[in-house]
PDB file of C-alpha atoms in Angstrom:
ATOM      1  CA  UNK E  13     295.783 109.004 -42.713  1.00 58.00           C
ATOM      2  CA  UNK E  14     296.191 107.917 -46.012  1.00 79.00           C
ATOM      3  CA  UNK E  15     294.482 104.443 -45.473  1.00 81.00           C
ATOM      4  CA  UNK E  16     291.480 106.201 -43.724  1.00 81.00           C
ATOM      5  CA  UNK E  17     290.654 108.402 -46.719  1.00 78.00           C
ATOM      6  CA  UNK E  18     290.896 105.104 -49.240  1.00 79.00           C
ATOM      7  CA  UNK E  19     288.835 103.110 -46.708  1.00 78.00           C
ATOM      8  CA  UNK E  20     286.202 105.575 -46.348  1.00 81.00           C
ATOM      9  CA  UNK E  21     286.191 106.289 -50.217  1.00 79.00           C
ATOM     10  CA  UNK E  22     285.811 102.366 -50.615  1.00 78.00           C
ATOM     11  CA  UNK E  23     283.073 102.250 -48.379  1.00 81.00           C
ATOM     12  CA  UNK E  24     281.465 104.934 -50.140  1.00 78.00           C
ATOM     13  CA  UNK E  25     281.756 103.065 -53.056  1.00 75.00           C
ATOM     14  CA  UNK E  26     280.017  99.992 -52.059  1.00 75.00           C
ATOM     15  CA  UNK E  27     277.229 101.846 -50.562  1.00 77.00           C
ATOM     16  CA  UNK E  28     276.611 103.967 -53.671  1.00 75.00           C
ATOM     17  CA  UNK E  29     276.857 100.579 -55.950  1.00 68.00           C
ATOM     18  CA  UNK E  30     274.860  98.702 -52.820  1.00 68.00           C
ATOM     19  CA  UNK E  31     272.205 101.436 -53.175  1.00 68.00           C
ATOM     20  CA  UNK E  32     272.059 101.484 -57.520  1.00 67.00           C
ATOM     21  CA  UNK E  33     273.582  98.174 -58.943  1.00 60.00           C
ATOM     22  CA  UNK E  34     270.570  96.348 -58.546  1.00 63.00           C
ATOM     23  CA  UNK E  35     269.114  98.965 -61.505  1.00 62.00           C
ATOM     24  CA  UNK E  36     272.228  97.855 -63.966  1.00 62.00           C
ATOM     25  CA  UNK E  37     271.544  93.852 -63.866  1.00 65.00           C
ATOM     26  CA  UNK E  38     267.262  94.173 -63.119  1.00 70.00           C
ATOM     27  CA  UNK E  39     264.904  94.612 -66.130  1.00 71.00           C
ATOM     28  CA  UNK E  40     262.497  97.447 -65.870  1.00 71.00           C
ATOM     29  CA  UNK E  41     258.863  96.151 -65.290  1.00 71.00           C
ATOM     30  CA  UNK E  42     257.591  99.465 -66.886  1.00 73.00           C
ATOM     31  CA  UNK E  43     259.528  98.104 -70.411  1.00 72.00           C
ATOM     32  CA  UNK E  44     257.346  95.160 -70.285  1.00 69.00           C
ATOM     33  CA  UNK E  45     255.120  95.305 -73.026  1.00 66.00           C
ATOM     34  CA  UNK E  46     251.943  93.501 -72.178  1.00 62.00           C
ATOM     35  CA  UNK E  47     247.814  93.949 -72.581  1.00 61.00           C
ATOM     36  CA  UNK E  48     246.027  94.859 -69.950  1.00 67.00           C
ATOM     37  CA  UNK E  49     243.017  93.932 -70.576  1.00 68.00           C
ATOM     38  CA  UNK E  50     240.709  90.711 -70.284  1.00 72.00           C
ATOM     39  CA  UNK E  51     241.517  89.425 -74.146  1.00 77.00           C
ATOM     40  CA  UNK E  52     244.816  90.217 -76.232  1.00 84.00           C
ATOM     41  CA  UNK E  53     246.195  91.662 -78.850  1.00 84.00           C
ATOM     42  CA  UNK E  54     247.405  90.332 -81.818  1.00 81.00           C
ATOM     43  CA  UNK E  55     250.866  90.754 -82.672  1.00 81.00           C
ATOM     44  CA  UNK E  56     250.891  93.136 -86.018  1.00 78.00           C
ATOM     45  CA  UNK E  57     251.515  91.065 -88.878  1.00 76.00           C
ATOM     46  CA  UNK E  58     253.465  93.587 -91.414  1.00 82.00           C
ATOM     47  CA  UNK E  59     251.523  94.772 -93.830  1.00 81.00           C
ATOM     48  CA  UNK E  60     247.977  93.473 -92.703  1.00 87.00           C
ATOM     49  CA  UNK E  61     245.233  95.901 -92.884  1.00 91.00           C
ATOM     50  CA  UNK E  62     243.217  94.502 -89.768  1.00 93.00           C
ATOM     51  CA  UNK E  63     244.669  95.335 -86.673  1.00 92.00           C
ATOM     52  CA  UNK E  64     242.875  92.778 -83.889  1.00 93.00           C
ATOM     53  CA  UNK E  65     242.579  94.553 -80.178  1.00 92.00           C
ATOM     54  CA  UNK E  66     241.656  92.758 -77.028  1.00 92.00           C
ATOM     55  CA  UNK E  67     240.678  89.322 -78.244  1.00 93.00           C
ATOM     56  CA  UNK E  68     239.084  87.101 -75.823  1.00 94.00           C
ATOM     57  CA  UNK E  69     236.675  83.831 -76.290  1.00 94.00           C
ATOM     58  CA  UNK E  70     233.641  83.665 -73.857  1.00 93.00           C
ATOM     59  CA  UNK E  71     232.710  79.981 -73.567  1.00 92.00           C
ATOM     60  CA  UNK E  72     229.825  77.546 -72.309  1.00 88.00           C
ATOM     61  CA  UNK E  73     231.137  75.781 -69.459  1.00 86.00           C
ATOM     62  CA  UNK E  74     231.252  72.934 -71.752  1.00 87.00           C
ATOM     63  CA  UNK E  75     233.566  74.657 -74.360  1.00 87.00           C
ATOM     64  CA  UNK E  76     231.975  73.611 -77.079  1.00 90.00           C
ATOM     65  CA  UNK E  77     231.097  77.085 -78.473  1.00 91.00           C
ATOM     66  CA  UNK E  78     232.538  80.558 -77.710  1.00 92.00           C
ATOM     67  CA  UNK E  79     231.706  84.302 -78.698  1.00 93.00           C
ATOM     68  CA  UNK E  80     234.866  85.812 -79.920  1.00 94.00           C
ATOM     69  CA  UNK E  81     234.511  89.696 -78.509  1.00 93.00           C
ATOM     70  CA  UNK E  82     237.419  91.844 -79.868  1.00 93.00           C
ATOM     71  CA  UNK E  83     237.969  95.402 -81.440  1.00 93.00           C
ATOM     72  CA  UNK E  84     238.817  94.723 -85.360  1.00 94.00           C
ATOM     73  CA  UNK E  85     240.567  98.204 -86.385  1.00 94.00           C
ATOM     74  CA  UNK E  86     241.169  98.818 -90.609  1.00 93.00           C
ATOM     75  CA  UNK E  87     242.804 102.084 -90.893  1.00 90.00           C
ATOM     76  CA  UNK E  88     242.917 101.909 -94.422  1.00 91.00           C
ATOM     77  CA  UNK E  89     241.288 103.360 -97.217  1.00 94.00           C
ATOM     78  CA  UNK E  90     239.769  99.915 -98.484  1.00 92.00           C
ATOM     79  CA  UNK E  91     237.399  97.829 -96.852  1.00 93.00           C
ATOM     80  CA  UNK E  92     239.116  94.275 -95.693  1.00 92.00           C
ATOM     81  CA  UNK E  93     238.584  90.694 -94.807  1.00 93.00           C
ATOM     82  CA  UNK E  94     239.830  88.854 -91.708  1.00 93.00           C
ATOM     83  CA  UNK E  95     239.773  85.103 -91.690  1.00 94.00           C
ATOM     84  CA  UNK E  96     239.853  83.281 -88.413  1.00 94.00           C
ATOM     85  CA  UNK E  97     241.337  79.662 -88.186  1.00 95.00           C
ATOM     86  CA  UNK E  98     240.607  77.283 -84.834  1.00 94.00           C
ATOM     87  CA  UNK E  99     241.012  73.748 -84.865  1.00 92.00           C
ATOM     88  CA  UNK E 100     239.373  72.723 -88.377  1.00 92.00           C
ATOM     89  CA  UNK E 101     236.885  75.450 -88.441  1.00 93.00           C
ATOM     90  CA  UNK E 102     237.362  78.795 -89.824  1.00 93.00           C
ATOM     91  CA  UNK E 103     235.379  81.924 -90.624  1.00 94.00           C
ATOM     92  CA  UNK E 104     235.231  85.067 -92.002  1.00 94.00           C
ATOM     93  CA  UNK E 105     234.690  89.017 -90.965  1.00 93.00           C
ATOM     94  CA  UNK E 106     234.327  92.204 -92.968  1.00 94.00           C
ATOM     95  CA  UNK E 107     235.666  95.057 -91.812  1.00 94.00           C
ATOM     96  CA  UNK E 108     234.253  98.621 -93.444  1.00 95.00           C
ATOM     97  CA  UNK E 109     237.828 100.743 -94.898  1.00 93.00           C
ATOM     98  CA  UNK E 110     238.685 103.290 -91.996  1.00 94.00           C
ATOM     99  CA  UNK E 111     236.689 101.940 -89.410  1.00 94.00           C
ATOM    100  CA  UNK E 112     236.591 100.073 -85.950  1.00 94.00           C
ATOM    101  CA  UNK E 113     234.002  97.073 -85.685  1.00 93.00           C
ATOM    102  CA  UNK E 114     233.526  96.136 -81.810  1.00 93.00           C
ATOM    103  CA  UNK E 115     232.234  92.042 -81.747  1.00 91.00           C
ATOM    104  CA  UNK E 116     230.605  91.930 -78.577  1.00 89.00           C
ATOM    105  CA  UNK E 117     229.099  95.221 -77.408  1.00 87.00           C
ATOM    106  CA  UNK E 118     225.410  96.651 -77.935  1.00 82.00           C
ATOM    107  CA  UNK E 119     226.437  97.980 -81.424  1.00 85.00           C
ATOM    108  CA  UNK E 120     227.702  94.724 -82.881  1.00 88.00           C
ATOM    109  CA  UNK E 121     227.204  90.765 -82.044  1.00 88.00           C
ATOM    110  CA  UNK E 122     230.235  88.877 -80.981  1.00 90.00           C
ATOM    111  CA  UNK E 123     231.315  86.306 -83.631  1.00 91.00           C
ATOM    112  CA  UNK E 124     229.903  82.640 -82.722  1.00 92.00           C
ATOM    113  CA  UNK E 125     233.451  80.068 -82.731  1.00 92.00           C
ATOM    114  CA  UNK E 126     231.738  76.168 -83.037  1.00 92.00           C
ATOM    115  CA  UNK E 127     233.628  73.290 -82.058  1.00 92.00           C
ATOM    116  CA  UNK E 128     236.529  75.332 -79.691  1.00 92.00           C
ATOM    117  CA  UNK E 129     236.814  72.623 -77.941  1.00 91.00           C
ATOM    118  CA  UNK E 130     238.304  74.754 -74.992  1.00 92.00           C
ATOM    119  CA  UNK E 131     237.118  75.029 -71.635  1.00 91.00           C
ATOM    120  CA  UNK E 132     236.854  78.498 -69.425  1.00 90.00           C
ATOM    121  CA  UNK E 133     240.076  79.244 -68.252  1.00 90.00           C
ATOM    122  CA  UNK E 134     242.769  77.593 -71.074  1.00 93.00           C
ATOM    123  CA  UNK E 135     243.314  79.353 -74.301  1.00 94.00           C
ATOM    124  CA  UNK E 136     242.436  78.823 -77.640  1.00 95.00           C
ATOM    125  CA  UNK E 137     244.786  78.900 -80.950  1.00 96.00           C
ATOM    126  CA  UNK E 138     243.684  81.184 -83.499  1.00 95.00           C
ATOM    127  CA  UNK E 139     245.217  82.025 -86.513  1.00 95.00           C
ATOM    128  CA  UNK E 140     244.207  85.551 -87.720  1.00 94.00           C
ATOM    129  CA  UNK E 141     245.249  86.276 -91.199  1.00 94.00           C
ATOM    130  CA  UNK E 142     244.543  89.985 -93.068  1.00 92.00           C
ATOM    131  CA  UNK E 143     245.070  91.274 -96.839  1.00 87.00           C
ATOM    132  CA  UNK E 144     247.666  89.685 -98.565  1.00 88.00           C
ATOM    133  CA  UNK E 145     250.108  89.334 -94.577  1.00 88.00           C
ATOM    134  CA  UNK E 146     251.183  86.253 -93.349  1.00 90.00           C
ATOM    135  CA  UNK E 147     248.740  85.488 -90.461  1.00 91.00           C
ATOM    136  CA  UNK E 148     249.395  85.152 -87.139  1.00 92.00           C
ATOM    137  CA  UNK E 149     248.820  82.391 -84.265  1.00 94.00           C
ATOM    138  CA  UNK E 150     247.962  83.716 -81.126  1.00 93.00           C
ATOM    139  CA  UNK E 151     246.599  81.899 -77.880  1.00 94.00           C
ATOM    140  CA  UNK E 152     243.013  83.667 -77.094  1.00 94.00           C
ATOM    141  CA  UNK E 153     241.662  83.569 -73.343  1.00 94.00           C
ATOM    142  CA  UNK E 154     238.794  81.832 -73.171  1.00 94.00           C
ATOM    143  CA  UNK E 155     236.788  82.912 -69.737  1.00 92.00           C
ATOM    144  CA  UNK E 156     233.183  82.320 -68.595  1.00 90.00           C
ATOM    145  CA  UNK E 157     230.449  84.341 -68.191  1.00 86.00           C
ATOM    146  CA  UNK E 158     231.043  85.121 -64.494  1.00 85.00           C
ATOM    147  CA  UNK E 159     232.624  88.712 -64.767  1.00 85.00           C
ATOM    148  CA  UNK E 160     229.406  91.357 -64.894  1.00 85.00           C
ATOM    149  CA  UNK E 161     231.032  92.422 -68.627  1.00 85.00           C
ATOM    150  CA  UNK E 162     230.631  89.273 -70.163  1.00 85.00           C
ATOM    151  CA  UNK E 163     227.554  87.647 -68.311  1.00 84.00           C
ATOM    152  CA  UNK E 164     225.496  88.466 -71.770  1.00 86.00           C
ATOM    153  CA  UNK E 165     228.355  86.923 -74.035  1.00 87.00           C
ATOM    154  CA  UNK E 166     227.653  83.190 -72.933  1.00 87.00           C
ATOM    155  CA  UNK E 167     226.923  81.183 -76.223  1.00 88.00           C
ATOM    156  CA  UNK E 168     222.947  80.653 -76.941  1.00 79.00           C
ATOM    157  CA  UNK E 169     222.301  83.024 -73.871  1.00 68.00           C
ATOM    158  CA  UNK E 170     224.034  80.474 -71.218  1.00 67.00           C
ATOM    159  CA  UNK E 171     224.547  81.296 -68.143  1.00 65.00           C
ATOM    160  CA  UNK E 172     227.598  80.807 -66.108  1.00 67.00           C
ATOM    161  CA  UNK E 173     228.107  78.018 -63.041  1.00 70.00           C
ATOM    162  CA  UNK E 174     229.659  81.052 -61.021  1.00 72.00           C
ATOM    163  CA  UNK E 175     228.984  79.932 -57.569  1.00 67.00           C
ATOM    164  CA  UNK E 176     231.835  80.455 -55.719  1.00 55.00           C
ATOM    165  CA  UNK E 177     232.439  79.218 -51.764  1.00 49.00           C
ATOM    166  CA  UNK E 178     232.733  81.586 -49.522  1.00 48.00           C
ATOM    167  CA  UNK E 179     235.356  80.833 -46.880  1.00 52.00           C
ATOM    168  CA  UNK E 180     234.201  80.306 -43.233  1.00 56.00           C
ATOM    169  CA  UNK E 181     235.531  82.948 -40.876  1.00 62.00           C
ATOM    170  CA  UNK E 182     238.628  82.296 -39.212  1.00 64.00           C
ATOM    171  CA  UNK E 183     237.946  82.306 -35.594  1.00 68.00           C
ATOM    172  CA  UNK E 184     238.693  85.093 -33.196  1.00 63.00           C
ATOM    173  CA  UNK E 185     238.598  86.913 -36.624  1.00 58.00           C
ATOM    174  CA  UNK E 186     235.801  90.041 -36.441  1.00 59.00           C
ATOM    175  CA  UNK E 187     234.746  90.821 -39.701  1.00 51.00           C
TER     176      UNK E 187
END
């Protein structure tokens, strides 16, 4: 009687640990810190003033020149300075103390990148540097002008080659 008690409390065991262990060894996708969004984020440098928010580079199909379209935040009291590095170019942006300056919608122009070098579809290394904080690299999307959002983003009002084939019907397939 004795072994039947231990070998149901064993099996008991292994079902409960069966049903749960996987949880103890098996990262949490919900953890996973990630942007979702189009563009990225830029890491927080500590102590810069600019925060940059969904960065993403819409390109000629060439990739010769790109519109940067991203949300520059300053929560401070002061007005700031952003400089943008890529390849040997680099640039400039002010951003107005306590305010949020949005490159790429109606309100604001997206910033003009020369020479990215960077077709649709790879990224391109920026380096983002704020106040008196170490800047920081980050790998910007560049995409096309094929999604309806960024269609009027294309560099010197491109247009996209967006034609896309459309797969022929499988057959016996009703659709």
């Amino acid at each position: 009687m004795n072994t039947r008690a231990l070998a149901s409390a064993a099996l008991a065991g292994l079902v409960i640990l069966g049903a749960t262990g996987c949880q103890a060894v098996t990262s949490q996708a919900t953890t996973i810190i990630y942007s979702p969004a189009d563009g990225v984020s830029v890491p927080d440098a500590e102590g810069a003033p600019i925060e940059i928010r969904n960065a993403v580079v819409i390109a000629d199909d060439e990739g010769e020149q790109g519109n940067l379209a991203a949300a520059l935040v300053n929560r401070t009291e002061s007005a700031g300075t952003l400089t943008l590095e890529w390849g040997d170019e680099s640039t400039t942006v002010r951003v107005p103390a306590d305010s949020v300056v949005s490159l790429g919608t109606a309100a604001e122009d997206p910033l003009l990148l020369d020479a990215i070098d960077t077709v649709p579809g790879a990224t391109l290394p920026i380096y983002f540097q704020s106040g008196d904080a170490e800047g920081v690299l980050t790998e910007v999307p560049v995409l096309n002008g094929c999604l309806e959002q960024f269609e009027d983003l294309v560099p010197g009002n491109g247009s996209s080659d967006c034609e896309k084939e459309t797969p022929a019907p499988v057959e016996g397939e009703e659709h």
